[in-house]
Amino acid sequence: MEPPENDAVTVASAEKIILRWDSTASEDARDRMIFDGDRYEIDKYLQAVDEIQRSMESASISDDSAKANSAIQIAMARLEDEFRNILIAQTSPLEADTLTDPSSCSFRSTASIGSSDSHLSLPPPPPPHTEEDDFTETSSSTHASDTPRRKEFDHQESGSSTSYRSTNSIREIDLIPPEAICDLRSIAERMIAAGYLRECVQVYGSARKSAVEANFRSLGIEKLSIGEIQRLEWESLETKIRRWIRAAKVCVRILFASEKRLCEQIFEGLGTASDDACFMETIKGPAVQLFNFAEAISISRRSPEKLFKILDLHDALSDLLPDIEVVFESKSSESIRVQAVEILSRLAEAARGILSEFENAVLREPSKVPVPGGTIHPLTRYVMNYISLISDYKQTLIELIVSKPSTGSRYSGDPNTPDMDLTEFEGKTPLALHLIWIIVILQFNLDAKSKHYKDASLSHLFMMNNVHYIVQKIKGSPELREMIGDDYLKRLTGKFRLAATNYQRSTWVRVLYCLRDEGLHVSGSFSSGVSKSALRERFKTFNAMFEEVHRTQATWLVPDVQLREELRISVSEKLIPAYRSFLGRFRSHIESGRHPENYIKYSVEDLENAVLDFFEGYPVSQHLRRRSQ
C-alpha cells in the first residue's frame, strides 16, 4: 500500500533536515550546534526526529525502513553531540559560598592534652586547635547534637518550585539552568525512545562526573588510595580529616543531592529507571573515592592520639547517615549505603580498641627517671587531659562503649595490675567505669614511679601533687565529674591529703624531735637544772636539720598555688609554735653563756620567712637570714 502523499513529503522533509545537520557530511554542520541557535531551528530538528521515529513504527512505509534507520542513526549521533555540548557548556564551577553546608557548626577543639617527654612511651598529644583552623574549616562539625540541622535556603531561591523528598539538612541547588534542562530532557526522551539509552547515560555520566571532580578539587578532596592514605603521617591526616568532614557534608547534602535532582529533572518518567542509571554513572566513582578516605582511617593502625579524630569522623558520618539513606535510596546505590554503614561500624570498633590500648599504655608506661622536685609527672597531665577530652565526647562514647573494663581482682595476686572492685561502682555506665579504671591504673603507675625517689618525703610530695592534679582536673570538668562521681572524688581527695600528711610526718617528726625537753635536764629533777652542753647540742642539731630541709625543699615544687600555701601553713602550724615554746623555755640558758648566736641562730620570724621559700622549685641562699640582734 502506497503511503499517503502528504506523509511521504513529511518524512522526506524530515530526512532532509536530519541530513543537513549530519556533521560527517557537512562542514557547516560540524562548526555549528543546533541548540546554540534559535528556537525555531531546534524545534524543527526535534520534529524531524519525531517524524522519522513515527515513520519507523508505521507499517505503511515499511519499504523505507532502511532509509529511516539510517536517518535515525545520523540523528542520534547528532543529538548525542548536542547533549554533550549542552552539559559541558551549561556547567560552571560552583561558587565557594555554594559549597558550604548550612547545617554545619564549628569544629570541636581538640586542644593539646599535655606535654610529652622523650621518655614517655605514650604518643604525643594532638596539636592545639587554632583560630586558623576555625577560619579554614568553618563548615566542619562533630556532633549532630551540637546544632540543629536546618534547611537555610528555601528551594525556590534556586528557581525550582519544589524539593524532592529530603531530610531537612539537604539543600539542592540548580546545577544547570532550567532552559538547558528542558533541552536536555527533550534530547534524552528521543534518544531513549530510539533505543540509545546506554549512549545517553554514558555521555551524561562522563560530562557530569567531570563537573563533580572539579567540585571535589575545590573542596580539597584528593584522589588517594586507601594504601596512600594509611602511609601518610598522622599530623598530615589530622588536617585532611577536618577537611574531609567539611567536604563530606557538602558532597552528600548539596552536590550528590543536587546531582540526583538534576537526573530526575532530565530523565524521570522516561522509563527503565534511566534517572537512577545516570545518577550512579555520575556519582558512584566520586562517592567511593569520598568514602574510601574514612574507610582507610577506620582500618588504620590504632594509637591513642587518633581517638578524637576518629570520633569526629564517626560523629560526622553518623550525622550524615540519614542523608546518605535518602540520596542513595535506590537499589542500584545500595553498595554505597552499605559501605557507609560498615565504615561507621569500623570507626566505632576502632574507638573501642584505642581506648583499650590507651589503658594498657598508661599501665605499662615505663619511665623510671623521677621528675625533678616531685612535681606533676607528664604522664599525669597527658592522661588527665586525655580523659577530659573523652568526657567531651560523652554522648558518642556512651553509645560505643558497652562493655566494662577488664580490671584486676584483689584476689588475682598479679603485682603488675591494680585492684578494682567493680561492685563498688554499681549504676555507673561502662564508659564511666573505664574512666575510673584509667585513673586507678594511672595512680598505680605513679605509685611505682614514686619509689624511684631516694627521699621518702619527696616520694610523698610527688604523690600528693599528682593525685591533687587528678582531683582538680575532675572538678574542672562537669562532664567528667558527673561520670566519676563525688564518692570516688572524695576517695581521691582523701588520698592526696594522706600523702600530704605522710610528707609532713616523714620530714618534720625528726626535726620537731629536736625541740623536746627530754634529755636536757640533770639531777633527775625536772626543775633542778638544765644541761647547757646538751641544750647547745640540741640547738645545733635543730639548726643543721632545718637548714638542710630548707635548702632541699625550697627546690621541691608544688605547682598549685593554693595547695602550696596550704602545705606551708600546715608546716608553720606545727613548726613555729614548737620552736617558739622551746626558745621561750631555754633561751636564757644559752644567752647567759658564751657566743649564744652560734646556737640560737634564728628567730621565730626567721623560720616563718624561711617556710615561705619551701616548694617554689628553685634554690635559695645556702644560709638562712640571721635573726635580728
mmCIF file of C-alpha atoms in Angstrom, residues 6 109 143 156 178 207 216 228 235 277 299 363 367 395 400-401 404 406 433 440 497 522 529 543 555 561 618:
data_model
loop_
_atom_site.group_PDB
_atom_site.id
_atom_site.type_symbol
_atom_site.label_atom_id
_atom_site.label_comp_id
_atom_site.label_asym_id
_atom_site.label_seq_id
_atom_site.Cartn_x
_atom_site.Cartn_y
_atom_site.Cartn_z
ATOM 1 C CA ASN A 6 1.455 14.122 2.422
ATOM 2 C CA SER A 109 38.545 21.960 69.555
ATOM 3 C CA HIS A 143 28.196 16.231 66.818
ATOM 4 C CA GLN A 156 12.571 28.236 45.468
ATOM 5 C CA PRO A 178 16.084 25.424 33.663
ATOM 6 C CA ALA A 207 30.170 15.110 31.469
ATOM 7 C CA PHE A 216 35.878 17.788 44.628
ATOM 8 C CA GLU A 228 48.351 6.005 50.232
ATOM 9 C CA GLU A 235 49.801 15.164 61.631
ATOM 10 C CA ALA A 277 21.250 4.845 35.957
ATOM 11 C CA ILE A 299 41.214 0.318 59.401
ATOM 12 C CA LEU A 363 49.571 0.910 82.850
ATOM 13 C CA SER A 367 59.704 5.878 82.524
ATOM 14 C CA GLN A 395 27.309 11.164 74.303
ATOM 15 C CA LEU A 400 30.003 2.975 71.703
ATOM 16 C CA ILE A 401 31.492 1.699 74.978
ATOM 17 C CA LYS A 404 33.135 -2.947 81.335
ATOM 18 C CA SER A 406 38.983 -5.839 82.271
ATOM 19 C CA LEU A 433 33.942 2.596 84.674
ATOM 20 C CA VAL A 440 43.204 3.696 89.050
ATOM 21 C CA ARG A 497 45.576 14.586 101.855
ATOM 22 C CA VAL A 522 70.067 16.956 135.010
ATOM 23 C CA GLY A 529 68.779 22.257 136.254
ATOM 24 C CA ASN A 543 69.706 24.370 113.102
ATOM 25 C CA THR A 555 63.925 23.225 95.282
ATOM 26 C CA VAL A 561 49.396 27.891 94.390
ATOM 27 C CA TYR A 618 64.414 26.811 92.793
#
